[in-house]
């Protein structure tokens, strides 16, 4: 990390922005990676960032500005003079530009679109039409193109010319007259080939590409599978429309992991640790209300056995043990299955085997914790019937935990819903109801034996 | 995905391996990406895979073999004749080779080491010394090297020569006589520069590198931060020892997400959905036993209030509601904080603010669900005291949930433990104990009012 990423750096940058010495600023920034410069920059106020861009000029400032967090970018744009704004936006990477414009209000968006040249406007409008989680929404349209009949020598010349404007030139995409993707050639292939060879002779023709409407999580899986640096994106007619690069996949993988974890904990993906209190409250309370509804079902289950509890109040203090272990075991099964579904480790068919296995694990572990708990219950209350009943209830409940832990996410997936979404509430409710029914039900059946063991 | 990735593909491949027609096999494989070919290959028996490598020759087979899952690789090696084995292992990427050798038993490892040439043996032994989760364990030693005094023209020639053996030539690392990293130059820079320029003049000198002993998760964060395709790894004297590429980071990010999710659910990272039942049982049962111990604490809490429950048994049926909502809210806070810690969104200092915020969210949401539940309790049991008590208990319990949900992972991190490890058991125990104490404690205090409202 650069030396400027200190508190001193912020003051230094602020001073520079105030005094407006461009050369000094350029000199100071040279020593920093754009990502580090952006970190300092993001701590300034939006109007100061705007001033920074003006001083430096949009072209020099852009590589840094692209690393500034999205929210800060948006606010900064409002403080930029029109001509600087247009230059900045025109030079941005098409995918990042589309992401930014997408978030603008209609008035700002229209004003901006009017300022762009025709070709860029159309490109932008096109990118804006792709659904949020599709390959189209993540791809860039700045990729290197070659023709099969080009010689390697001039292909290299062409890439040299394209280099400053393209996101990557390490892969070049070979298209025919109709812009259909016919091959891929890496820069490595090109510099290793003889200059007089044709691109068409050295290109790889068994092209792997994804459709523009493919879900981005699936695209990520494919890229990880093939270790691709960039993945070409084609439309329904196999015409090349963009590429997705490895750094987009870094972001997708992070978002995806957050989503799975959040869904398992009944959280909204919009929430962050830094969200204001009010926002966190609003985002979490709906899930708690859903849970309250299912908790009432659990409560009613216990209510049914009120008489038994009143006759033998020890049951009330042992109940939570059955519920807690069931909840924990259910969560184990749930998480293993949710993760396997996310990683594509499970097929759509033959999942009953996994459900059976989880039930089997539940049986074994239920018996294990049940026997230990039975022993403890006997030592505590000197009641063999109680010990037997809690052992049986825990075994039954952990089987329930395994069954529901596996079935709930598999079912959600079959319904085309996210396998993690709300699933922990279902599973916990199943294990609570199952556990209390088993424990209190058995206790009711054998209440006489319990009372005079 | 290639056409061979069908059941027919497996039979076809098996026939080929049996009949031993090399040319046919090479022809058929041409149409497939190595990752796809490896998928079919992995379905064969290890001895068949070994035969496949023999027929194809280790050099041609290697790009495919490298995509075969690790476990299958290991088994296959046992069936390879010594000379083929040596050729295969010698040509493997150094990082993958080290991973594979690491898993071998001592006898196989020693036998193999004896077969390697001196330089490769030393390289391998060096890589094996790095701790499992360090940059050293993930890096490859096949990177492209340049010297600052080389001209761009001959640098390109050098890279052309190095290309077939190096993992990436898109970045070349510039070192001085002592192999200290002094600059980085991308292939893009080189092909855009004038041939007579010196590498030293065009290279980037504000080099970002990581230390060989850095935790791989931190390395991943740095690479994501800078959008790096490859990250140089240096030793304590700033000498270049390896590079980590974007595809390693794909794997690290996947493993890391799995780890966080698994730890939150009290699972061992060795477990998979496909683990045999016996293994799943053995891996899960220790956590369930830990949970059983904490569940006994919860049970004892309830036991203390036995008399109150016996006098007013409605409490037993409402208890689970207080516990369930507290568990859910605690899990929400826990997950938000664990994720923020994993993404590096939280500093080490000033975390009391986050703890306070989570407690505040707990208070607001506790009041929200408490008021609703109070209303329901009143309608159900026509007891205003009961309604008031459950509302207060839920509010208190959700504050406890917020406090512990935030404090547990922050404390674990401060103790240099994984913030997610076992944390859900702590938090659930805290919310269960807190919830039952609040609810049953208040009920005991106001037992007369509850009985004659």
Coordinates of C-alpha atoms in Angstrom, one line a residue, chain B residues 92-388:
Chain B
X92 CA 3.4 -30.1 -14.0
X93 CA 3.0 -26.5 -12.9
X94 CA 5.2 -26.2 -9.8
X95 CA 2.3 -25.1 -7.5
X96 CA 0.1 -28.0 -8.6
X97 CA 2.9 -30.4 -8.3
X98 CA 3.6 -29.3 -4.8
X99 CA 0.0 -29.6 -3.8
X100 CA -0.1 -33.2 -5.1
X101 CA 3.2 -34.3 -3.6
X102 CA 2.1 -32.8 -0.3
X103 CA -0.7 -35.3 -0.1
X104 CA 1.4 -38.4 -0.9
X105 CA 2.5 -40.8 1.8
X106 CA 6.2 -40.6 2.8
X107 CA 7.3 -43.6 0.8
X108 CA 5.7 -42.5 -2.5
X109 CA 7.0 -38.9 -1.9
X110 CA 10.6 -40.1 -1.3
X111 CA 10.5 -42.4 -4.3
X112 CA 9.3 -39.6 -6.5
X113 CA 11.8 -37.0 -5.2
X114 CA 14.6 -39.4 -6.0
X115 CA 13.5 -39.6 -9.6
X116 CA 13.4 -35.8 -10.1
X117 CA 16.4 -33.9 -11.3
X118 CA 18.2 -31.8 -8.8
X119 CA 16.8 -28.4 -9.6
X120 CA 13.2 -29.6 -9.7
X121 CA 13.7 -31.5 -6.4
X122 CA 14.9 -28.4 -4.7
X123 CA 12.1 -26.3 -6.1
X124 CA 9.6 -28.8 -4.9
X125 CA 11.1 -29.2 -1.5
X126 CA 11.1 -25.4 -1.1
X127 CA 7.5 -25.1 -2.1
X128 CA 6.6 -27.8 0.4
X129 CA 8.0 -25.8 3.3
X130 CA 5.4 -23.0 3.1
X131 CA 2.5 -23.1 5.5
X132 CA -0.8 -24.4 4.0
X133 CA -2.6 -21.0 3.9
X134 CA 0.3 -18.8 2.9
X135 CA 1.0 -17.1 -0.4
X136 CA 4.0 -19.5 -0.8
X137 CA 1.7 -22.5 -0.8
X138 CA -0.4 -21.1 -3.7
X139 CA 2.3 -19.4 -5.8
X140 CA 3.9 -20.8 -8.9
X141 CA 7.5 -20.4 -9.7
X142 CA 7.0 -20.4 -13.5
X143 CA 6.9 -16.7 -14.1
X144 CA 8.5 -14.6 -16.8
X145 CA 11.6 -12.7 -15.8
X146 CA 13.2 -9.7 -17.5
X147 CA 16.2 -7.4 -16.8
X148 CA 15.9 -3.6 -16.7
X149 CA 18.8 -3.2 -19.2
X150 CA 17.1 -5.4 -21.9
X151 CA 15.7 -3.7 -25.0
X152 CA 12.0 -4.1 -25.7
X153 CA 12.8 -5.9 -28.9
X154 CA 14.8 -8.6 -27.2
X155 CA 12.5 -8.7 -24.2
X156 CA 9.7 -9.7 -26.6
X157 CA 12.0 -12.4 -28.0
X158 CA 12.7 -13.7 -24.5
X159 CA 9.0 -13.8 -23.6
X160 CA 8.3 -15.7 -26.9
X161 CA 10.9 -18.3 -25.8
X162 CA 9.6 -18.4 -22.2
X163 CA 5.9 -18.6 -23.3
X164 CA 5.4 -22.3 -23.5
X165 CA 6.8 -22.9 -20.0
X166 CA 5.3 -20.0 -18.1
X167 CA 1.9 -19.8 -16.5
X168 CA 1.5 -16.2 -17.7
X169 CA 3.6 -14.0 -19.9
X170 CA 1.1 -11.1 -19.7
X171 CA 3.1 -9.7 -16.9
X172 CA 6.9 -9.9 -16.8
X173 CA 8.8 -9.2 -13.6
X174 CA 12.0 -7.1 -13.7
X175 CA 14.7 -8.0 -11.2
X176 CA 18.2 -6.8 -10.4
X177 CA 21.3 -8.9 -10.0
X178 CA 20.2 -10.0 -6.5
X179 CA 16.8 -11.1 -8.0
X180 CA 15.2 -8.2 -6.1
X181 CA 11.9 -7.1 -7.7
X182 CA 12.5 -3.6 -9.2
X183 CA 9.7 -3.3 -11.7
X184 CA 6.8 -4.9 -13.6
X185 CA 6.1 -4.6 -17.3
X186 CA 3.0 -5.9 -19.0
X187 CA 3.0 -7.5 -22.4
X188 CA 0.7 -4.8 -23.4
X189 CA 3.3 -2.2 -22.4
X190 CA 5.9 -4.1 -24.3
X191 CA 4.1 -4.4 -27.6
X192 CA 3.1 -0.7 -27.4
X193 CA 6.6 0.5 -26.7
X194 CA 9.3 1.2 -29.3
X195 CA 11.5 -1.8 -29.9
X196 CA 14.7 0.1 -29.0
X197 CA 13.4 1.3 -25.6
X198 CA 14.9 -0.3 -22.4
X199 CA 12.7 -2.4 -20.2
X200 CA 13.9 -0.3 -17.3
X201 CA 12.5 2.9 -18.9
X202 CA 9.0 1.6 -19.5
X203 CA 8.5 -0.6 -16.5
X204 CA 6.2 0.4 -13.6
X205 CA 8.4 1.0 -10.6
X206 CA 5.7 1.4 -7.9
X207 CA 5.5 -2.3 -7.6
X208 CA 2.9 -3.9 -5.4
X209 CA 3.9 -7.3 -4.1
X210 CA 3.0 -9.6 -1.2
X211 CA 5.3 -11.4 1.2
X212 CA 5.6 -15.2 0.8
X213 CA 4.3 -15.8 4.4
X214 CA 1.2 -13.6 3.9
X215 CA -2.1 -15.3 4.5
X216 CA -3.7 -16.2 1.2
X217 CA -7.0 -14.6 2.1
X218 CA -5.2 -11.3 2.5
X219 CA -3.5 -11.9 -0.8
X220 CA -6.9 -12.5 -2.4
X221 CA -8.2 -9.2 -0.9
X222 CA -5.2 -7.3 -2.4
X223 CA -5.6 -8.8 -5.8
X224 CA -9.4 -8.0 -5.8
X225 CA -8.6 -4.5 -4.7
X226 CA -6.2 -3.9 -7.5
X227 CA -7.9 -6.1 -10.1
X228 CA -4.6 -7.9 -10.6
X229 CA -4.2 -10.7 -13.1
X230 CA -1.1 -11.8 -11.2
X231 CA 0.5 -10.8 -8.0
X232 CA 4.3 -11.1 -7.4
X233 CA 5.4 -12.8 -4.2
X234 CA 8.7 -11.8 -2.6
X235 CA 10.7 -13.0 0.4
X236 CA 11.9 -11.0 3.3
X237 CA 14.7 -9.4 1.2
X238 CA 12.3 -8.3 -1.5
X239 CA 13.6 -11.1 -3.8
X240 CA 11.0 -12.5 -6.2
X241 CA 10.1 -16.1 -5.4
X242 CA 6.8 -16.6 -7.2
X243 CA 3.6 -15.3 -8.6
X244 CA -0.1 -15.9 -7.8
X245 CA -2.5 -15.8 -10.7
X246 CA -6.2 -14.8 -10.9
X247 CA -7.3 -18.5 -11.3
X248 CA -5.7 -19.3 -7.9
X249 CA -7.8 -16.5 -6.4
X250 CA -11.0 -18.0 -8.0
X251 CA -10.2 -21.1 -5.9
X252 CA -9.3 -19.2 -2.8
X253 CA -12.5 -17.1 -2.9
X254 CA -14.6 -20.2 -3.3
X255 CA -12.8 -22.0 -0.4
X256 CA -13.1 -18.9 1.8
X257 CA -16.8 -18.5 1.2
X258 CA -17.3 -22.2 2.0
X259 CA -15.3 -21.8 5.2
X260 CA -17.2 -18.9 6.5
X261 CA -20.6 -20.5 5.8
X262 CA -19.5 -23.8 7.3
X263 CA -18.1 -22.2 10.4
X264 CA -21.3 -20.3 10.9
X265 CA -23.2 -23.6 10.8
X266 CA -20.6 -25.5 12.9
X267 CA -19.3 -27.7 10.1
X268 CA -15.9 -29.0 9.4
X269 CA -14.4 -27.7 6.1
X270 CA -13.4 -31.2 5.1
X271 CA -17.1 -32.1 4.7
X272 CA -18.8 -32.2 1.3
X273 CA -22.3 -33.1 0.3
X274 CA -20.8 -36.3 -1.2
X275 CA -18.9 -37.3 2.0
X276 CA -19.9 -40.8 3.1
X277 CA -22.4 -40.9 5.9
X278 CA -19.8 -42.2 8.4
X279 CA -17.5 -39.3 7.7
X280 CA -20.3 -36.7 8.1
X281 CA -21.3 -38.2 11.4
X282 CA -17.7 -38.1 12.7
X283 CA -17.2 -34.5 11.5
X284 CA -20.4 -33.1 12.9
X285 CA -20.8 -34.8 16.2
X286 CA -18.1 -32.9 18.1
X287 CA -19.9 -29.6 17.5
X288 CA -23.2 -31.1 18.5
X289 CA -21.5 -32.2 21.8
X290 CA -20.2 -28.7 22.4
X291 CA -23.8 -27.5 21.8
X292 CA -25.1 -30.0 24.2
X293 CA -22.9 -28.6 26.9
X294 CA -24.2 -25.1 26.3
X295 CA -27.7 -26.4 26.0
X296 CA -27.4 -27.7 29.6
X297 CA -26.7 -24.2 30.7
X298 CA -29.9 -23.1 29.0
X299 CA -31.7 -26.0 30.6
X300 CA -30.5 -25.1 34.0
X301 CA -31.7 -21.5 33.5
X302 CA -35.2 -22.8 32.9
X303 CA -34.9 -25.2 35.8
X304 CA -34.3 -22.3 38.2
X305 CA -37.8 -21.0 37.3
X306 CA -39.6 -24.4 37.5
X307 CA -42.0 -23.3 40.2
X308 CA -43.1 -20.3 38.3
X309 CA -43.8 -22.5 35.2
X310 CA -45.7 -25.0 37.3
X311 CA -47.9 -22.2 38.7
X312 CA -48.5 -20.6 35.3
X313 CA -47.9 -23.2 32.6
X314 CA -48.8 -20.8 29.7
X315 CA -45.2 -19.6 30.1
X316 CA -43.9 -23.0 28.8
X317 CA -45.7 -22.6 25.5
X318 CA -44.6 -18.9 25.0
X319 CA -40.9 -19.6 26.0
X320 CA -39.9 -21.0 22.6
X321 CA -41.2 -17.8 20.8
X322 CA -38.8 -15.6 22.9
X323 CA -35.9 -18.0 22.2
X324 CA -36.6 -18.4 18.4
X325 CA -36.8 -14.7 17.7
X326 CA -33.7 -14.0 19.7
X327 CA -31.8 -16.8 17.9
X328 CA -32.9 -15.4 14.5
X329 CA -32.0 -11.8 15.4
X330 CA -28.6 -12.9 16.9
X331 CA -27.8 -14.8 13.7
X332 CA -28.6 -11.7 11.6
X333 CA -26.2 -9.5 13.6
X334 CA -23.6 -12.3 13.6
X335 CA -23.7 -12.8 9.9
X336 CA -23.5 -9.1 9.0
X337 CA -20.4 -8.7 11.2
X338 CA -18.7 -12.0 10.1
X339 CA -19.2 -11.0 6.5
X340 CA -17.9 -7.5 7.0
X341 CA -14.8 -8.9 8.8
X342 CA -14.2 -11.3 6.0
X343 CA -14.4 -8.5 3.4
X344 CA -12.2 -6.3 5.4
X345 CA -14.9 -3.7 5.8
X346 CA -14.2 -3.3 9.5
X347 CA -11.2 -1.7 11.1
X348 CA -9.7 -3.2 14.3
X349 CA -10.6 0.0 16.2
X350 CA -13.9 1.7 16.9
X351 CA -15.9 -1.5 16.8
X352 CA -17.9 -0.5 19.9
X353 CA -19.9 1.6 17.5
X354 CA -21.0 -1.4 15.5
X355 CA -21.8 -3.3 18.8
X356 CA -23.9 -0.3 19.9
X357 CA -25.7 -0.1 16.5
X358 CA -26.5 -3.8 16.6
X359 CA -27.9 -3.4 20.1
X360 CA -29.9 -0.5 18.9
X361 CA -31.3 -2.5 15.9
X362 CA -32.1 -5.2 18.4
X363 CA -34.0 -2.8 20.6
X364 CA -36.1 -1.4 17.8
X365 CA -36.9 -4.8 16.2
X366 CA -37.4 -6.3 19.7
X367 CA -40.0 -3.7 20.4
X368 CA -41.6 -4.3 17.0
X369 CA -42.0 -8.0 17.4
X370 CA -42.6 -7.7 21.1
X371 CA -45.6 -5.4 20.6
X372 CA -47.1 -7.6 17.9
X373 CA -46.5 -10.7 20.1
X374 CA -47.8 -8.9 23.2
X375 CA -51.0 -8.2 21.2
X376 CA -51.3 -11.8 20.2
X377 CA -50.6 -13.0 23.7
X378 CA -53.4 -10.7 25.0
X379 CA -55.9 -11.9 22.5
X380 CA -54.9 -15.5 23.2
X381 CA -54.8 -15.5 27.0
X382 CA -56.7 -12.2 27.9
X383 CA -53.9 -11.3 30.3
X384 CA -52.4 -7.8 30.0
X385 CA -49.6 -8.6 32.4
X386 CA -48.5 -11.6 30.3
X387 CA -48.7 -9.4 27.2
X388 CA -46.5 -6.7 28.8

